[in-house]
Amino acid sequence: MYIREYLLEITSPLTFEISGEPFLLEKRIRLLEAIAEYGSISKAAKAVPMSYKSAWEAVDTMNSLSPEPIVQRETGGKDGGGTTITDYGEKLLENYALLKAEHERFLARLSEVTDIKTGTFRTIGRLGMQISARNQIQAEVKEVEPGEVNVKIHLVLKSGQILYSVITKEAVEDLHIKVGQIVTAICKSSNVVLFSKPDEAFDNQLAGKVVQLEKDSMNAKVVVDMGNHDRMVSVIPLKDLEMGGYKEGDEVIVGIAAKNMMIGR
């Protein structure tokens, strides 16, 4: 007996609207990308594909809805005139690509917590959960070092510095953590310690510069830039700040225990 298997997937197009009118649809984005590549509306229309008339209508609609022109055209040239993407249009394409990647990542996570065959959703609420931890930094998984109970994750920050996180094997499996992935490194500001020189007691020792200081009667919030705009916030007792003598512009070492460094996806 032959039983046909159906592959069910969760999909959703990413569309932007302005005043209720469709502005950026995936097909229009493909058209803009083709215009940027070919510099010709006729070649771009063939690549999408769509008719030459529809391509111009799409361009005119986007330009009229947009606060700034997206496409500039020169009539009378070869293949119906040359077309170029404006600087604003280039930025729009870059931002759309970033949002598209996040959109696809969300749908992938949604599929992981959904049993489509039974219509069951498992812990779906966590997808929209916000957390109070002040420090949330994107990093790339460089290595997954397994252990009997816990796993040590090696992360690379944009600055090239290495950050370590120790989490359970179950957490690694639940998050589907793999080498090469972009994840979010998370830790509470109260778990971030500052030093003027390295301290071997901490797994994570990241070099940075104090870029902001705020104080009240009891505590101080110290913002440290670790390179390429990766920042870590440390909230320490005011007496510790005074003892360390930290001030804006000082080079410091950020110390974080690997067990206090969480990972999110």
Tab-separated table of C-alpha atoms in Angstrom:
chain	number	residue	atom	x	y	z
A	1	MET	CA	0.000	0.000	0.000
A	2	TYR	CA	1.403	3.399	-0.991
A	3	ILE	CA	0.947	6.270	1.449
A	4	ARG	CA	1.735	9.690	0.105
A	5	GLU	CA	3.690	11.969	2.437
A	6	TYR	CA	2.894	15.652	2.407
A	7	LEU	CA	5.490	18.228	3.378
A	8	LEU	CA	3.703	21.048	5.184
A	9	GLU	CA	5.544	24.313	5.696
A	10	ILE	CA	4.773	27.677	7.242
A	11	THR	CA	5.316	30.493	4.744
A	12	SER	CA	4.466	34.166	4.647
A	13	PRO	CA	5.410	36.925	2.180
A	14	LEU	CA	7.119	40.020	3.551
A	15	THR	CA	5.251	43.118	2.359
A	16	PHE	CA	5.568	46.775	3.354
A	17	GLU	CA	2.623	49.166	3.111
A	18	ILE	CA	2.356	52.950	3.165
A	19	SER	CA	-1.027	54.400	4.209
A	20	GLY	CA	-2.623	51.023	3.555
A	21	GLU	CA	-1.193	50.750	0.031
A	22	PRO	CA	1.214	47.905	-0.905
A	23	PHE	CA	4.639	49.490	-1.286
A	24	LEU	CA	7.378	46.873	-1.248
A	25	LEU	CA	6.397	43.376	-2.295
A	26	GLU	CA	8.893	40.589	-2.914
A	27	LYS	CA	8.369	40.787	-6.685
A	28	ARG	CA	9.021	44.533	-6.654
A	29	ILE	CA	12.187	43.944	-4.630
A	30	ARG	CA	13.368	41.447	-7.254
A	31	LEU	CA	12.667	44.090	-9.901
A	32	LEU	CA	14.731	46.692	-8.035
A	33	GLU	CA	17.583	44.233	-7.605
A	34	ALA	CA	17.470	43.443	-11.334
A	35	ILE	CA	17.480	47.152	-12.210
A	36	ALA	CA	20.537	47.628	-9.999
A	37	GLU	CA	22.222	44.714	-11.774
A	38	TYR	CA	21.359	45.476	-15.406
A	39	GLY	CA	20.753	49.237	-15.456
A	40	SER	CA	17.926	48.571	-17.885
A	41	ILE	CA	14.201	48.346	-17.191
A	42	SER	CA	13.600	45.988	-20.125
A	43	LYS	CA	16.347	43.551	-19.045
A	44	ALA	CA	15.198	43.767	-15.445
A	45	ALA	CA	11.605	43.014	-16.450
A	46	LYS	CA	12.713	39.906	-18.353
A	47	ALA	CA	14.790	38.716	-15.397
A	48	VAL	CA	11.942	38.957	-12.844
A	49	PRO	CA	9.928	38.123	-15.091
A	50	MET	CA	7.160	40.650	-15.784
A	51	SER	CA	6.062	42.715	-18.739
A	52	TYR	CA	7.856	45.938	-19.631
A	53	LYS	CA	4.641	47.889	-18.965
A	54	SER	CA	4.117	46.225	-15.566
A	55	ALA	CA	7.713	46.960	-14.606
A	56	TRP	CA	7.302	50.678	-15.272
A	57	GLU	CA	3.958	50.715	-13.459
A	58	ALA	CA	5.624	49.086	-10.430
A	59	VAL	CA	8.459	51.623	-10.508
A	60	ASP	CA	6.048	54.557	-10.820
A	61	THR	CA	3.948	53.230	-7.940
A	62	MET	CA	6.976	52.797	-5.668
A	63	ASN	CA	8.317	56.247	-6.534
A	64	SER	CA	4.943	57.908	-5.906
A	65	LEU	CA	4.456	56.168	-2.532
A	66	SER	CA	8.044	56.614	-1.373
A	67	PRO	CA	9.140	59.724	0.565
A	68	GLU	CA	12.149	59.843	-1.788
A	69	PRO	CA	12.672	58.539	-5.359
A	70	ILE	CA	13.837	54.935	-5.541
A	71	VAL	CA	14.486	54.650	-9.279
A	72	GLN	CA	15.738	57.288	-11.712
A	73	ARG	CA	15.248	56.848	-15.443
A	74	GLU	CA	16.670	58.286	-18.643
A	75	THR	CA	14.374	57.974	-21.648
A	76	GLY	CA	15.378	57.386	-25.263
A	77	GLY	CA	18.433	55.265	-24.645
A	78	LYS	CA	19.242	51.726	-25.688
A	79	ASP	CA	16.672	49.112	-24.605
A	80	GLY	CA	14.155	51.809	-23.772
A	81	GLY	CA	16.404	54.051	-21.691
A	82	GLY	CA	18.739	53.542	-18.778
A	83	THR	CA	17.526	53.171	-15.203
A	84	THR	CA	19.423	53.476	-11.936
A	85	ILE	CA	18.677	52.883	-8.276
A	86	THR	CA	19.048	56.009	-6.124
A	87	ASP	CA	21.084	56.064	-2.907
A	88	TYR	CA	17.805	55.941	-0.992
A	89	GLY	CA	16.757	52.917	-3.051
A	90	GLU	CA	20.055	51.157	-2.291
A	91	LYS	CA	19.537	51.662	1.447
A	92	LEU	CA	15.978	50.421	1.101
A	93	LEU	CA	17.218	47.195	-0.538
A	94	GLU	CA	19.818	46.689	2.197
A	95	ASN	CA	17.252	47.161	4.967
A	96	TYR	CA	14.757	44.896	3.230
A	97	ALA	CA	17.409	42.148	3.001
A	98	LEU	CA	18.047	42.401	6.744
A	99	LEU	CA	14.346	42.287	7.566
A	100	LYS	CA	13.834	39.416	5.131
A	101	ALA	CA	16.525	37.386	6.893
A	102	GLU	CA	14.891	38.027	10.287
A	103	HIS	CA	11.479	37.201	8.825
A	104	GLU	CA	12.736	33.870	7.500
A	105	ARG	CA	14.450	33.117	10.808
A	106	PHE	CA	11.181	33.744	12.660
A	107	LEU	CA	9.244	31.438	10.323
A	108	ALA	CA	11.886	28.739	10.798
A	109	ARG	CA	11.574	29.004	14.593
A	110	LEU	CA	7.774	29.025	14.282
A	111	SER	CA	7.955	25.780	12.314
A	112	GLU	CA	10.113	24.236	15.029
A	113	VAL	CA	7.503	24.834	17.737
A	114	THR	CA	4.530	23.867	15.571
A	115	ASP	CA	3.189	20.405	14.852
A	116	ILE	CA	1.194	21.190	11.709
A	117	LYS	CA	-0.214	17.668	11.378
A	118	THR	CA	-1.960	17.882	14.769
A	119	GLY	CA	-2.394	21.638	14.862
A	120	THR	CA	-0.462	21.833	18.112
A	121	PHE	CA	1.693	24.764	19.134
A	122	ARG	CA	4.476	24.136	21.621
A	123	THR	CA	5.688	27.074	23.757
A	124	ILE	CA	4.895	29.477	20.926
A	125	GLY	CA	4.715	32.385	23.362
A	126	ARG	CA	8.469	32.453	23.764
A	127	LEU	CA	8.908	33.620	20.157
A	128	GLY	CA	7.526	37.021	21.055
A	129	MET	CA	9.077	37.175	24.513
A	130	GLN	CA	11.115	40.178	25.569
A	131	ILE	CA	13.715	39.886	28.303
A	132	SER	CA	15.014	42.318	30.891
A	133	ALA	CA	18.720	41.486	30.468
A	134	ARG	CA	20.426	44.723	29.407
A	135	ASN	CA	23.212	43.167	27.331
A	136	GLN	CA	22.192	41.540	24.044
A	137	ILE	CA	24.919	41.250	21.401
A	138	GLN	CA	24.930	39.401	18.093
A	139	ALA	CA	27.773	36.948	17.609
A	140	GLU	CA	28.742	34.041	15.356
A	141	VAL	CA	29.094	30.509	16.687
A	142	LYS	CA	32.705	29.491	16.079
A	143	GLU	CA	32.848	26.211	17.993
A	144	VAL	CA	30.542	23.949	19.996
A	145	GLU	CA	32.573	22.125	22.664
A	146	PRO	CA	30.473	19.238	24.037
A	147	GLY	CA	30.544	17.940	27.611
A	148	GLU	CA	28.639	15.305	29.574
A	149	VAL	CA	26.148	17.820	31.008
A	150	ASN	CA	27.052	21.271	29.725
A	151	VAL	CA	28.304	22.579	26.390
A	152	LYS	CA	30.818	25.380	25.935
A	153	ILE	CA	29.953	27.650	23.033
A	154	HIS	CA	32.712	29.736	21.428
A	155	LEU	CA	31.340	32.964	19.973
A	156	VAL	CA	33.028	35.555	17.761
A	157	LEU	CA	32.018	39.186	18.192
A	158	LYS	CA	32.131	41.729	15.365
A	159	SER	CA	35.374	43.022	16.853
A	160	GLY	CA	36.912	39.551	16.489
A	161	GLN	CA	37.088	39.001	20.243
A	162	ILE	CA	36.002	35.606	21.571
A	163	LEU	CA	33.133	35.202	24.010
A	164	TYR	CA	32.343	31.942	25.834
A	165	SER	CA	28.988	30.663	27.007
A	166	VAL	CA	28.326	27.503	29.008
A	167	ILE	CA	24.780	26.149	28.645
A	168	THR	CA	23.146	22.734	28.987
A	169	LYS	CA	23.102	20.117	26.249
A	170	GLU	CA	19.296	20.355	26.255
A	171	ALA	CA	19.500	24.077	25.550
A	172	VAL	CA	21.842	23.466	22.614
A	173	GLU	CA	19.411	20.906	21.188
A	174	ASP	CA	16.346	23.101	21.753
A	175	LEU	CA	17.997	26.083	20.064
A	176	HIS	CA	19.536	23.932	17.299
A	177	ILE	CA	22.865	25.693	17.779
A	178	LYS	CA	25.430	24.998	15.052
A	179	VAL	CA	28.764	26.403	13.940
A	180	GLY	CA	28.366	29.390	11.644
A	181	GLN	CA	25.033	30.549	13.046
A	182	ILE	CA	24.387	34.100	14.201
A	183	VAL	CA	23.015	34.075	17.741
A	184	THR	CA	22.381	36.628	20.473
A	185	ALA	CA	24.669	36.599	23.492
A	186	ILE	CA	22.762	37.756	26.567
A	187	CYS	CA	23.798	38.652	30.111
A	188	LYS	CA	22.578	40.800	32.980
A	189	SER	CA	24.434	44.034	33.631
A	190	SER	CA	24.961	42.985	37.263
A	191	ASN	CA	27.030	40.001	36.042
A	192	VAL	CA	29.498	42.204	34.172
A	193	VAL	CA	32.629	43.065	36.169
A	194	LEU	CA	35.289	45.625	35.254
A	195	PHE	CA	39.058	45.359	35.685
A	196	SER	CA	42.000	47.551	34.812
A	197	LYS	CA	44.057	44.421	33.960
A	198	PRO	CA	43.223	40.771	33.089
A	199	ASP	CA	41.867	38.484	35.814
A	200	GLU	CA	42.161	34.744	35.191
A	201	ALA	CA	39.153	34.075	37.441
A	202	PHE	CA	36.860	34.945	34.524
A	203	ASP	CA	36.408	32.882	31.336
A	204	ASN	CA	35.486	35.990	29.384
A	205	GLN	CA	37.917	38.908	29.408
A	206	LEU	CA	37.059	41.413	26.721
A	207	ALA	CA	39.054	44.550	26.053
A	208	GLY	CA	37.122	47.773	25.663
A	209	LYS	CA	36.856	51.470	26.366
A	210	VAL	CA	34.504	53.271	28.750
A	211	VAL	CA	32.239	55.453	26.600
A	212	GLN	CA	29.521	56.405	29.085
A	213	LEU	CA	29.099	56.752	32.859
A	214	GLU	CA	25.929	57.342	34.876
A	215	LYS	CA	25.755	57.452	38.664
A	216	ASP	CA	23.127	57.623	41.381
A	217	SER	CA	23.514	57.533	45.158
A	218	MET	CA	24.357	53.807	45.255
A	219	ASN	CA	25.304	52.433	41.832
A	220	ALA	CA	27.022	53.320	38.601
A	221	LYS	CA	26.158	52.260	35.052
A	222	VAL	CA	29.261	51.888	32.918
A	223	VAL	CA	28.977	51.414	29.149
A	224	VAL	CA	32.003	49.785	27.513
A	225	ASP	CA	32.605	49.716	23.742
A	226	MET	CA	34.430	46.509	22.774
A	227	GLY	CA	34.917	47.384	19.109
A	228	ASN	CA	32.691	47.727	16.027
A	229	HIS	CA	29.949	49.247	18.206
A	230	ASP	CA	29.555	46.124	20.359
A	231	ARG	CA	28.770	47.507	23.793
A	232	MET	CA	28.483	45.917	27.210
A	233	VAL	CA	26.761	47.554	30.176
A	234	SER	CA	27.999	46.967	33.720
A	235	VAL	CA	26.091	48.091	36.798
A	236	ILE	CA	28.419	48.166	39.800
A	237	PRO	CA	28.294	49.625	43.322
A	238	LEU	CA	29.457	53.224	43.442
A	239	LYS	CA	32.271	52.278	45.828
A	240	ASP	CA	33.661	49.838	43.225
A	241	LEU	CA	33.649	52.567	40.611
A	242	GLU	CA	35.509	54.911	42.925
A	243	MET	CA	37.963	52.174	43.895
A	244	GLY	CA	38.719	51.419	40.249
A	245	GLY	CA	38.869	55.097	39.376
A	246	TYR	CA	37.132	54.448	36.039
A	247	LYS	CA	36.215	57.403	33.856
A	248	GLU	CA	35.138	57.945	30.255
A	249	GLY	CA	37.901	57.124	27.782
A	250	ASP	CA	39.632	54.600	30.050
A	251	GLU	CA	40.726	51.237	28.642
A	252	VAL	CA	39.191	48.434	30.732
A	253	ILE	CA	38.710	44.671	30.792
A	254	VAL	CA	35.155	43.347	30.865
A	255	GLY	CA	34.898	40.153	32.919
A	256	ILE	CA	31.941	37.764	32.606
A	257	ALA	CA	31.623	34.199	33.842
A	258	ALA	CA	30.744	31.853	30.969
A	259	LYS	CA	27.878	30.383	33.033
A	260	ASN	CA	26.291	33.852	33.170
A	261	MET	CA	26.358	34.273	29.401
A	262	MET	CA	23.066	33.083	27.910
A	263	ILE	CA	22.313	32.469	24.241
A	264	GLY	CA	19.183	33.335	22.308
A	265	ARG	CA	17.997	32.609	18.777
